[in-house]
Coordinates of C-alpha atoms and ligand atoms in Angstrom, one line a residue:
M1 CA 29.7 -58.1 -17.3
A2 CA 30.7 -55.1 -14.7
Q3 CA 29.3 -55.1 -11.2
L4 CA 27.8 -51.9 -10.1
K5 CA 29.1 -50.1 -7.2
S6 CA 26.7 -47.9 -6.8
V7 CA 22.7 -48.9 -6.8
D8 CA 19.6 -47.0 -6.5
A9 CA 18.7 -50.9 -4.7
V10 CA 20.1 -53.9 -3.2
I11 CA 18.0 -56.9 -2.9
V12 CA 19.0 -59.3 -0.4
G13 CA 17.2 -63.0 -1.6
A14 CA 16.1 -64.2 -4.9
G15 CA 12.8 -66.5 -4.1
F16 CA 10.1 -65.1 -5.5
S17 CA 10.2 -61.9 -3.8
G18 CA 13.6 -61.0 -5.1
L19 CA 12.9 -62.2 -8.3
Y20 CA 9.8 -59.8 -8.8
L21 CA 11.4 -56.5 -6.9
L22 CA 14.8 -57.2 -9.5
H23 CA 12.4 -57.7 -12.7
L24 CA 10.0 -54.7 -12.2
L25 CA 13.0 -52.7 -10.6
R26 CA 14.8 -53.2 -13.3
G27 CA 11.5 -52.2 -15.5
Q28 CA 11.9 -48.7 -14.0
G29 CA 14.8 -47.8 -14.6
F30 CA 16.2 -48.3 -11.3
T31 CA 20.2 -49.7 -10.6
T32 CA 19.4 -52.8 -9.2
R33 CA 21.8 -55.6 -7.6
V34 CA 20.9 -58.9 -6.3
F35 CA 22.7 -60.8 -3.6
E36 CA 21.4 -64.6 -3.2
R37 CA 23.4 -67.0 -1.5
A38 CA 22.4 -70.5 -2.9
A39 CA 23.4 -71.5 -6.0
G40 CA 20.7 -70.8 -8.0
V41 CA 17.3 -68.8 -7.8
G42 CA 14.6 -70.0 -6.0
G43 CA 14.4 -69.3 -2.2
T44 CA 12.2 -71.8 0.1
W45 CA 12.3 -74.1 -3.1
Y46 CA 15.5 -74.4 -4.5
W47 CA 16.5 -75.0 0.0
N48 CA 13.6 -77.4 1.3
R49 CA 14.0 -80.0 -1.2
Y50 CA 13.7 -83.3 1.1
P51 CA 11.5 -86.3 0.1
G52 CA 7.5 -85.3 -0.7
A53 CA 8.0 -81.2 0.1
R54 CA 4.9 -79.9 -1.5
C55 CA 3.4 -76.5 -1.6
D56 CA 0.5 -76.5 0.8
V57 CA -1.7 -73.3 -1.6
E58 CA -2.6 -75.0 -5.1
S59 CA -0.6 -74.8 -7.5
M60 CA -3.0 -72.2 -9.8
Q61 CA -2.9 -69.7 -6.7
Y62 CA 0.5 -69.8 -5.7
S63 CA 2.1 -68.5 -9.0
Y64 CA 3.3 -64.5 -10.1
S65 CA -0.4 -62.9 -11.0
F66 CA 1.3 -60.0 -12.8
D67 CA 1.7 -61.4 -15.8
E68 CA -0.9 -63.0 -17.8
E69 CA 1.2 -64.1 -20.7
L70 CA 3.6 -66.1 -17.7
Q71 CA -0.3 -67.0 -16.0
Q72 CA -1.2 -68.3 -19.1
E73 CA 1.5 -70.5 -20.7
W74 CA 2.5 -71.9 -17.6
S75 CA 0.9 -75.7 -16.8
W76 CA 1.3 -77.4 -13.6
P77 CA 1.1 -81.4 -12.9
E78 CA -0.6 -81.7 -10.1
K79 CA -3.2 -79.5 -8.1
Y80 CA -1.1 -78.8 -4.9
S81 CA 2.9 -78.6 -6.5
A82 CA 6.4 -80.5 -5.8
Q83 CA 9.1 -78.8 -5.2
P84 CA 11.1 -80.1 -8.2
D85 CA 7.8 -78.6 -9.5
I86 CA 7.9 -74.9 -7.7
L87 CA 11.1 -75.2 -8.6
D88 CA 11.3 -75.3 -12.5
Y89 CA 8.1 -73.0 -12.7
I90 CA 10.7 -70.4 -10.9
N91 CA 13.5 -71.1 -12.8
H92 CA 11.3 -70.2 -16.3
V93 CA 10.9 -66.8 -14.2
A94 CA 14.2 -66.4 -14.0
E95 CA 15.2 -67.3 -17.3
K96 CA 11.5 -65.8 -19.0
Y97 CA 12.8 -61.9 -17.2
Q98 CA 16.5 -63.1 -17.5
L99 CA 17.2 -62.3 -14.2
S100 CA 20.0 -63.8 -13.4
K101 CA 22.5 -61.6 -14.7
D102 CA 21.6 -59.2 -12.5
I103 CA 22.1 -61.5 -10.0
T104 CA 25.7 -62.6 -7.4
F105 CA 24.7 -66.2 -6.3
N106 CA 26.8 -68.0 -3.7
T107 CA 26.9 -64.8 -2.0
S108 CA 25.6 -63.7 1.2
V109 CA 25.7 -59.6 2.3
C110 CA 26.8 -60.1 6.2
R111 CA 26.8 -56.7 6.9
A112 CA 24.2 -53.1 6.0
H113 CA 25.4 -50.1 7.8
F114 CA 23.2 -47.1 6.5
D115 CA 25.7 -43.4 6.6
E116 CA 23.8 -40.0 7.9
I117 CA 25.8 -38.0 5.7
S118 CA 25.7 -39.5 2.6
K119 CA 22.4 -41.3 2.7
Q120 CA 23.5 -44.3 1.3
W121 CA 23.4 -48.1 2.9
K122 CA 27.0 -49.8 2.7
I123 CA 26.4 -53.0 2.0
V124 CA 29.1 -55.7 2.9
T125 CA 29.0 -59.5 1.5
D126 CA 30.9 -62.8 3.2
T127 CA 33.3 -62.4 -0.1
G128 CA 34.0 -59.3 0.5
E129 CA 32.6 -57.2 -2.6
V130 CA 30.7 -53.6 -1.0
V131 CA 28.2 -52.3 -2.6
K132 CA 26.7 -48.3 -1.4
A133 CA 23.0 -48.2 -2.5
S134 CA 20.3 -45.8 -1.6
H135 CA 17.9 -48.8 -1.1
F136 CA 18.6 -51.3 0.8
I137 CA 16.1 -54.7 0.6
M138 CA 15.5 -58.1 2.3
A139 CA 13.6 -60.3 0.4
T140 CA 15.0 -63.2 1.9
G141 CA 11.8 -65.2 3.5
C142 CA 10.4 -65.6 6.3
I143 CA 11.2 -69.8 7.0
S144 CA 15.0 -69.4 6.0
T145 CA 17.0 -69.9 8.7
A146 CA 17.6 -73.9 10.1
N147 CA 17.0 -74.6 13.6
L148 CA 19.0 -77.9 14.2
P149 CA 18.7 -78.1 18.1
N150 CA 21.9 -78.6 20.0
I151 CA 21.5 -81.8 21.0
P152 CA 24.8 -83.1 23.0
G153 CA 26.7 -86.0 20.8
T154 CA 25.9 -84.2 17.6
G155 CA 28.6 -84.0 16.4
D156 CA 29.4 -87.9 17.5
F157 CA 27.6 -89.4 15.4
G158 CA 28.9 -91.5 12.7
G159 CA 25.9 -91.7 10.2
K160 CA 24.0 -88.8 7.7
I161 CA 22.5 -85.8 9.1
Y162 CA 20.3 -84.0 7.3
H163 CA 17.9 -81.5 7.9
T164 CA 15.0 -80.7 5.6
G165 CA 15.7 -77.4 5.3
K166 CA 19.3 -77.7 3.7
W167 CA 19.1 -81.1 1.9
P168 CA 21.4 -82.4 -0.1
H169 CA 20.8 -82.0 -4.1
E170 CA 21.0 -85.4 -5.3
K171 CA 18.4 -87.6 -4.2
V172 CA 19.5 -89.3 -0.7
D173 CA 18.9 -93.5 -0.8
F174 CA 18.1 -94.5 2.4
S175 CA 16.4 -98.4 1.1
G176 CA 17.5 -100.9 3.8
Q177 CA 18.4 -98.2 6.2
S178 CA 17.5 -97.4 9.5
V179 CA 16.4 -94.2 9.3
G180 CA 15.4 -91.8 11.8
I181 CA 13.2 -88.4 12.1
I182 CA 13.2 -85.4 14.7
G183 CA 9.8 -83.4 14.4
T184 CA 6.4 -83.8 13.2
G185 CA 5.8 -80.2 11.7
S186 CA 5.7 -79.8 8.0
S187 CA 8.1 -80.7 7.0
G188 CA 8.3 -84.0 9.0
I189 CA 5.0 -84.6 8.3
Q190 CA 5.3 -84.6 4.8
S191 CA 8.6 -86.5 5.0
I192 CA 7.6 -89.7 7.1
P193 CA 5.3 -91.0 4.5
V194 CA 8.0 -91.4 1.8
I195 CA 10.9 -92.1 3.8
A196 CA 8.7 -95.1 5.0
A197 CA 8.3 -96.6 2.1
E198 CA 11.6 -97.0 1.4
A199 CA 13.8 -97.2 4.5
R200 CA 13.8 -100.4 6.4
H201 CA 12.8 -99.4 9.7
L202 CA 11.6 -95.2 10.6
T203 CA 12.1 -94.1 14.3
V204 CA 9.8 -90.9 14.5
F205 CA 10.7 -88.8 17.4
Q206 CA 7.4 -86.2 18.2
R207 CA 7.3 -83.4 20.6
T208 CA 3.8 -82.3 19.7
P209 CA 1.9 -83.9 17.9
H210 CA 0.8 -81.0 14.7
W211 CA -2.9 -80.9 13.5
T212 CA -3.1 -81.9 9.8
V213 CA -5.2 -82.4 7.6
P214 CA -5.7 -84.9 4.1
A215 CA -4.4 -82.5 0.9
R216 CA -6.4 -84.9 -1.5
N217 CA -3.6 -84.4 -4.2
V218 CA -4.5 -84.9 -7.2
P219 CA -2.8 -84.2 -11.0
M220 CA -4.3 -81.4 -12.8
T221 CA -7.2 -82.2 -15.2
D222 CA -7.7 -79.6 -18.2
E223 CA -11.3 -78.8 -16.8
Y224 CA -9.2 -77.9 -13.8
E225 CA -6.9 -75.8 -15.2
K226 CA -9.3 -74.1 -17.8
I227 CA -11.9 -73.7 -15.5
W228 CA -9.1 -71.2 -13.3
K229 CA -7.1 -70.2 -16.7
K230 CA -10.7 -68.8 -18.5
D231 CA -11.2 -65.0 -16.4
Y232 CA -7.9 -66.0 -14.3
A233 CA -7.4 -62.1 -13.9
E234 CA -10.6 -61.8 -11.4
R235 CA -9.9 -65.1 -9.8
R236 CA -6.4 -63.2 -8.6
A237 CA -8.2 -59.8 -8.4
Q238 CA -10.5 -61.6 -5.5
M239 CA -7.0 -63.2 -3.9
R240 CA -5.9 -60.0 -3.4
Y241 CA -9.2 -59.2 -1.2
S242 CA -9.6 -62.1 0.4
P243 CA -8.8 -62.7 3.6
S244 CA -6.2 -65.9 3.3
G245 CA -4.4 -64.1 -0.3
S246 CA -6.6 -67.4 -2.0
L247 CA -9.9 -68.9 -3.2
R248 CA -11.0 -71.6 -1.0
S249 CA -12.9 -74.4 -3.2
V250 CA -15.9 -74.9 -0.7
A251 CA -16.8 -71.9 0.6
P252 CA -16.6 -70.5 4.2
I253 CA -19.7 -71.0 6.6
D254 CA -20.6 -67.4 8.0
I255 CA -22.3 -68.2 11.4
S256 CA -20.9 -69.6 14.2
A257 CA -19.9 -73.9 14.6
L258 CA -21.8 -73.5 18.0
D259 CA -24.9 -72.2 16.7
V260 CA -25.5 -75.5 14.5
S261 CA -26.2 -78.6 14.8
E262 CA -24.0 -81.3 16.2
E263 CA -25.0 -83.1 13.0
D264 CA -24.7 -80.3 10.3
R265 CA -21.3 -79.4 12.5
E266 CA -20.3 -83.0 11.7
Q267 CA -21.5 -83.0 7.6
A268 CA -19.9 -79.5 7.5
Y269 CA -16.2 -81.3 8.7
R270 CA -16.9 -84.1 6.2
E271 CA -17.2 -82.3 3.6
R272 CA -14.1 -80.3 3.7
W273 CA -12.2 -83.1 5.5
A274 CA -13.2 -84.6 1.9
A275 CA -12.7 -82.2 -0.5
G276 CA -8.5 -81.6 1.6
G277 CA -7.0 -78.1 2.1
M278 CA -7.2 -75.9 4.6
T279 CA -10.8 -75.6 4.5
L280 CA -11.4 -77.3 7.4
L281 CA -10.9 -74.1 9.4
K282 CA -13.1 -72.3 7.6
S283 CA -15.9 -74.2 8.3
Y284 CA -17.5 -71.9 10.5
N285 CA -16.2 -68.3 11.3
D286 CA -15.6 -68.6 15.2
L287 CA -13.3 -71.9 14.8
L288 CA -9.9 -69.4 15.3
T289 CA -11.5 -67.1 18.3
N290 CA -14.0 -69.7 19.7
D291 CA -12.5 -72.5 22.5
A292 CA -15.8 -74.6 21.8
A293 CA -15.9 -74.2 18.2
N294 CA -12.8 -75.6 17.9
E295 CA -13.2 -78.2 20.5
T296 CA -15.8 -79.0 17.8
A297 CA -13.0 -79.2 15.3
A298 CA -10.7 -80.6 16.7
K299 CA -12.6 -83.4 17.9
W300 CA -14.1 -84.5 15.5
V301 CA -10.8 -84.9 13.8
R302 CA -9.3 -86.9 16.9
Q303 CA -12.4 -88.9 15.3
R304 CA -10.6 -89.7 12.3
I305 CA -7.4 -90.2 13.4
A306 CA -8.3 -92.4 15.6
G307 CA -10.5 -94.2 12.9
I308 CA -6.3 -94.3 10.6
V309 CA -4.2 -95.6 12.6
K310 CA -4.5 -99.2 14.3
D311 CA -2.4 -98.6 17.1
P312 CA -4.7 -97.2 19.9
K313 CA -2.2 -96.3 22.1
T314 CA 0.1 -94.4 19.2
A315 CA -3.3 -92.8 17.7
D316 CA -3.4 -91.4 21.1
L317 CA -0.2 -89.8 21.2
L318 CA -0.5 -88.3 17.2
S319 CA -3.7 -86.3 18.7
P320 CA -2.9 -83.2 19.5
K321 CA -4.5 -81.9 22.8
T322 CA -2.7 -79.3 25.1
Y323 CA -3.4 -76.7 21.5
P324 CA -6.7 -75.4 19.5
I325 CA -6.4 -76.8 15.8
G326 CA -4.9 -74.8 13.5
T327 CA -2.5 -72.1 16.4
K328 CA -0.1 -74.0 15.0
R329 CA 0.1 -74.0 11.6
L330 CA -2.5 -76.0 9.7
C331 CA -0.3 -79.1 8.1
L332 CA -1.5 -80.8 4.7
D333 CA -0.6 -84.6 4.5
T334 CA -0.5 -87.4 2.3
D335 CA -1.0 -90.5 4.4
Y336 CA 0.6 -89.7 7.0
Y337 CA -2.0 -91.4 9.6
E338 CA -1.6 -94.5 7.7
A339 CA 2.5 -94.2 6.8
F340 CA 1.6 -95.5 11.4
N341 CA 0.4 -98.6 10.5
R342 CA 3.6 -100.3 8.5
Q343 CA 5.5 -102.6 10.9
N344 CA 9.0 -100.4 9.9
V345 CA 7.5 -97.4 11.6
E346 CA 7.7 -96.5 15.6
L347 CA 6.8 -93.0 17.2
V348 CA 8.4 -92.1 20.3
D349 CA 7.0 -89.4 22.6
I350 CA 10.1 -87.5 23.4
V351 CA 7.8 -85.2 26.3
K352 CA 7.6 -88.9 28.3
E353 CA 11.3 -89.7 27.7
P354 CA 13.6 -86.7 26.2
I355 CA 16.6 -87.3 24.2
E356 CA 19.6 -87.2 26.0
R357 CA 21.8 -87.1 23.4
I358 CA 23.4 -88.6 19.7
T359 CA 26.1 -91.0 20.0
L360 CA 28.3 -92.6 17.1
N361 CA 25.8 -94.8 16.2
G362 CA 22.3 -93.9 16.8
L363 CA 20.6 -91.5 19.5
K364 CA 19.8 -92.6 24.1
I365 CA 16.7 -92.3 25.8
G366 CA 17.1 -93.4 29.3
D367 CA 17.8 -97.1 28.8
R368 CA 16.9 -97.2 25.2
T369 CA 19.3 -97.2 22.8
F370 CA 18.5 -96.9 18.7
A371 CA 21.1 -97.4 16.1
F372 CA 20.3 -95.6 12.8
D373 CA 22.2 -95.0 8.9
S374 CA 20.6 -91.6 8.9
I375 CA 19.4 -89.1 11.5
V376 CA 16.6 -86.3 9.6
F377 CA 16.5 -83.0 12.0
A378 CA 12.3 -82.1 10.4
T379 CA 12.9 -79.5 14.0
G380 CA 11.7 -75.9 11.3
F381 CA 13.3 -72.4 11.5
D382 CA 14.3 -69.3 13.5
A383 CA 11.2 -68.3 11.3
M384 CA 9.9 -64.4 10.0
T385 CA 12.9 -62.8 11.8
G386 CA 16.2 -65.5 12.4
T387 CA 18.1 -64.4 8.5
L388 CA 17.0 -60.5 9.4
L389 CA 19.0 -60.5 13.0
R390 CA 21.5 -62.5 11.7
V391 CA 23.0 -59.6 9.1
D392 CA 25.0 -56.8 11.4
I393 CA 22.2 -54.0 9.9
Q394 CA 22.3 -50.6 11.8
G395 CA 20.2 -47.7 10.7
R396 CA 20.5 -44.0 12.7
G397 CA 22.9 -43.5 15.3
G398 CA 24.5 -46.6 14.5
L399 CA 21.3 -48.2 15.9
T400 CA 21.3 -52.4 15.3
L401 CA 18.0 -54.7 14.3
Q402 CA 19.1 -56.6 17.0
K403 CA 18.9 -53.9 19.1
K404 CA 16.1 -52.7 17.9
W405 CA 14.3 -55.9 18.1
E406 CA 16.0 -57.4 21.5
A407 CA 12.0 -57.4 22.7
G408 CA 10.5 -58.8 18.9
P409 CA 10.7 -57.3 15.8
R410 CA 8.5 -53.7 15.8
T411 CA 7.8 -52.5 11.7
Y412 CA 5.4 -49.9 10.2
L413 CA 3.2 -52.3 8.0
G414 CA 5.5 -55.2 8.9
L415 CA 7.7 -53.1 5.9
M416 CA 9.7 -50.8 7.3
S417 CA 10.8 -50.0 10.9
E418 CA 12.1 -46.9 12.4
G419 CA 15.3 -46.1 12.7
F420 CA 16.1 -47.9 9.4
P421 CA 15.2 -45.1 6.5
N422 CA 15.0 -46.9 3.0
M423 CA 15.2 -50.1 4.1
Y424 CA 12.1 -52.4 3.4
T425 CA 11.8 -55.8 4.5
I426 CA 9.2 -58.3 1.8
T427 CA 6.8 -60.3 4.4
G428 CA 8.4 -58.9 7.4
P429 CA 6.8 -59.4 10.3
G430 CA 4.1 -57.7 11.2
S431 CA 3.0 -58.0 7.5
P432 CA 0.3 -61.1 6.8
S433 CA 3.2 -62.6 5.2
V434 CA 3.4 -66.8 6.5
K435 CA -0.6 -66.3 6.9
S436 CA -1.3 -66.4 3.9
N437 CA -0.9 -66.8 0.7
M438 CA 2.8 -66.4 0.1
M439 CA 2.4 -65.1 -3.2
S440 CA -0.7 -63.1 -2.8
S441 CA 1.7 -61.4 -0.1
I442 CA 5.1 -61.0 -2.2
E443 CA 3.2 -59.3 -4.9
Q444 CA 1.4 -56.8 -2.3
H445 CA 4.5 -55.6 -0.5
V446 CA 6.6 -56.0 -4.3
E447 CA 4.4 -53.5 -5.7
L448 CA 4.5 -51.3 -3.0
V449 CA 7.8 -51.5 -2.6
V450 CA 8.8 -50.0 -5.7
D451 CA 6.0 -48.1 -6.2
T452 CA 7.6 -46.0 -3.4
L453 CA 10.1 -46.1 -4.5
M454 CA 8.9 -44.6 -8.2
H455 CA 7.3 -41.8 -5.7
L456 CA 10.4 -41.0 -3.4
R457 CA 12.2 -40.3 -6.6
E458 CA 9.0 -38.3 -8.4
N459 CA 9.6 -36.0 -5.8
S460 CA 12.8 -35.8 -5.0
I461 CA 12.8 -37.5 -2.0
E462 CA 15.5 -38.3 -0.1
T463 CA 14.8 -41.1 2.7
I464 CA 11.7 -42.5 3.8
E465 CA 11.4 -44.0 7.2
P466 CA 7.8 -44.8 9.8
H467 CA 7.7 -42.3 12.8
R468 CA 8.3 -43.9 15.7
S469 CA 4.3 -43.4 17.1
A470 CA 2.9 -44.6 13.6
E471 CA 5.3 -47.8 14.4
D472 CA 4.2 -47.8 18.0
D473 CA 0.6 -48.0 16.7
W474 CA 1.0 -50.7 14.3
V475 CA 3.0 -52.9 16.9
E476 CA 0.1 -52.5 19.2
H477 CA -2.4 -53.4 16.6
V478 CA -1.2 -56.2 15.5
Q479 CA -0.8 -58.3 18.8
E480 CA -3.4 -56.8 19.7
V481 CA -5.8 -58.3 16.8
A482 CA -3.8 -61.9 17.4
N483 CA -5.1 -61.6 21.3
Q484 CA -8.9 -61.6 19.6
T485 CA -7.7 -65.4 18.5
L486 CA -6.7 -68.5 19.5
F487 CA -3.6 -68.5 17.7
P488 CA -1.6 -67.1 21.5
K489 CA -2.4 -70.8 23.0
A490 CA 0.2 -72.2 21.3
N491 CA 4.2 -73.0 21.3
S492 CA 4.6 -72.1 17.9
W493 CA 7.2 -70.9 15.2
Y494 CA 4.5 -67.4 14.6
M495 CA 5.2 -66.8 18.8
G496 CA 9.0 -67.5 17.9
T497 CA 9.3 -69.9 21.5
N498 CA 10.7 -72.5 19.0
I499 CA 14.0 -71.3 19.3
P500 CA 15.1 -71.2 23.2
G501 CA 15.2 -67.7 24.2
K502 CA 13.3 -65.6 21.2
P503 CA 10.8 -63.5 22.4
Q504 CA 7.7 -64.2 22.6
L505 CA 4.9 -62.6 20.2
F506 CA 2.9 -63.4 17.8
M507 CA 4.5 -62.4 14.5
P508 CA 2.2 -62.6 11.4
Y509 CA -0.1 -59.5 10.7
I510 CA -3.4 -61.4 11.6
G511 CA -6.4 -59.3 9.9
G512 CA -6.6 -60.6 6.9
V513 CA -4.9 -59.9 3.4
G514 CA -7.5 -58.0 1.6
A515 CA -8.0 -55.4 4.7
Y516 CA -4.2 -55.5 5.4
R517 CA -3.9 -54.3 1.4
R518 CA -6.4 -51.7 2.0
I519 CA -4.9 -50.4 5.4
C520 CA -1.7 -50.3 2.9
E521 CA -3.8 -48.0 0.3
E522 CA -5.5 -45.8 2.7
V523 CA -1.4 -44.7 4.1
V524 CA -0.6 -44.1 0.4
A525 CA -3.4 -42.0 -0.7
D526 CA -3.1 -40.4 2.9
G527 CA 0.2 -39.3 2.0
Y528 CA 1.9 -42.3 3.4
R529 CA 0.4 -41.7 6.4
G530 CA 2.6 -42.7 9.6
F531 CA 5.5 -42.0 7.1
A532 CA 8.6 -39.1 7.6
F533 CA 10.2 -38.0 4.0
E534 CA 13.5 -36.3 4.1
Q535 CA 14.0 -33.9 1.4
K536 CA 16.9 -34.3 -1.5
I537 CA 18.8 -30.9 -1.4
S538 CA 19.6 -29.7 -4.6
E539 CA 23.0 -28.5 -5.1
A540 CA 22.4 -25.2 -5.6
A541 CA 20.9 -24.7 -2.2
A542 CA 23.7 -27.2 -0.5
A543 CA 26.1 -24.5 -1.9
E544 CA 24.7 -21.4 -0.3
Ligands
LIG601 P1 8.0 -76.4 11.8 O1 6.3 -76.3 12.0 O2 8.5 -75.2 13.2 O3 8.2 -77.6 12.9 C1 9.0 -78.1 13.3 C2 9.3 -79.5 14.2 O4 10.3 -80.2 14.5 C3 8.1 -79.4 15.9 O5 7.4 -80.7 15.1 C4 9.0 -79.4 16.5 O6 8.2 -79.4 17.8 C5 10.2 -80.4 16.2 N1 11.7 -79.6 17.7 C6 11.7 -78.4 17.0 N2 12.8 -78.1 18.2 C7 13.1 -79.8 18.6 C8 14.0 -79.9 19.6 N3 14.7 -79.4 20.0 N4 14.2 -80.7 19.4 C9 12.8 -82.0 19.7 N5 12.1 -80.9 18.0 C10 11.9 -80.3 17.8 O7 9.0 -76.7 11.0 P2 8.9 -77.5 9.8 O8 10.1 -77.3 8.8 O9 7.8 -78.9 10.1 O10 7.7 -76.7 8.7 C11 7.4 -75.1 8.8 C12 7.4 -74.6 7.7 O11 7.6 -74.7 6.3 C13 5.2 -75.0 8.0 O12 5.1 -74.3 9.0 C14 4.7 -74.6 5.9 O13 4.8 -72.8 6.5 C15 6.1 -74.2 5.4 P3 7.2 -78.9 18.2 O14 5.8 -79.0 18.0 O15 8.4 -77.2 18.3 O16 7.2 -79.2 19.9

């Protein structure tokens, strides 16, 4: 099929956002091209194939809601889906709506410059293709650029090196191997028990212990599936206006943790720990805003760790003490702490004993040397901005996105940045994104962008772009809301502290999914308050 060189919209990325955008835009008659650096659809779920990779939002809620037929026909095998099952689902979606034919795979967009005369984006790919587009949509995800720390000697290692976010497609067989893993965030916490069960020996290098609670994943039951599917549309509607874009199996308690007795608190924490999932943080309404309230939950979880991990020193090392629970992303695990009771698992504190270098045979820390067949980097991502800033994006007057965002991302609603007309960031910094069920936030942003493009077309508007003042106010509001919480107290990828030299500020919008959706609805109802439009000049007027 001949590929169009001038289109209404170019979309970068064929994950959940890019696919839904393509489906909606095509349906509305917009000519569209999608570029995807991978060989297939799936985004995060294409790349993160590490052992144990699993979603931490329930499957019935981590799925598209836009088509009743799709949500009724699909069955999930487990309560929390594993990566292969999510990838199967995404492939099913691509097939059902025949999306792949409009996606150019194995192709990265490396440059996008806005031309102020033609009001078009000129987009260049790493295969040398040039496409012009009225609208440029970055649907590149929030955690799509892997962080491979610059540890001296990495190139000297004679064994295999893996990053959890760029995992090979073929099965990696660790049996009989001595394996080292660096990083104990969500990816490390999910993969450590699985690798430990396979490898001869596993050494875990921990910089910061992360808070994790049991997922209590179980096979999906017909009964649970039926409960959801019976009134799916109504449940989805509730999700859209909920604080996190998802519904909790155990109801949040809307009082302070400090206003109840210790027995009541323990009962609430016990109940949520037993139910599994993220509900622990919703036990009381001030766990993420009040240090003392937070500490009641933190202390209770530390006691659980001490109860599971048999060696007291290891238990102590695994117990977070330097930041409030929930302020780095809370992890969901399956037998994480139990893995440290295995004879073949060792935990090394790399704050006390920093990694000196990687060697031909393994790794060196002071006088200690470790021999490995494989080293796994579970060291996370240059999150939220990394992928956007790696593309050479230039807006008006040659302003680069790198320059504009040098002190941190600046957006209006997490959707657009002043100086970059008709450029959109799906679940961009300044929107709820990673602080929500991503599926709810993706659908909301995609629908908002498509509605906006239709509004522009119907009203002969050529460009849309935020006013500087609206953007300034939004950037301030995002920080203001974050500063009312305990989130800025942790070094986290939300804050950009995991990447040396990255500006440090809280990047997602923590005001809640429902509240954010209402703000967007009001903005639109108010004639796109805070946005500037440039009217299309008709050919006749231009000729005068
Ligand atoms: P995370 O959550 O960023 O975790 C990365 C881990 O790697 C974390 O323990 C880091 O320690 C550690 N890390 C990062 N850089 C280094 C260096 N240079 N040396 C040693 N250790 C390092 O990434 P994940 O992939 O686990 O999870 C990302 C998201 O994916 C997750 O939140 C879910 O939303 C899904 P640190 O804590 O920074 O001290």
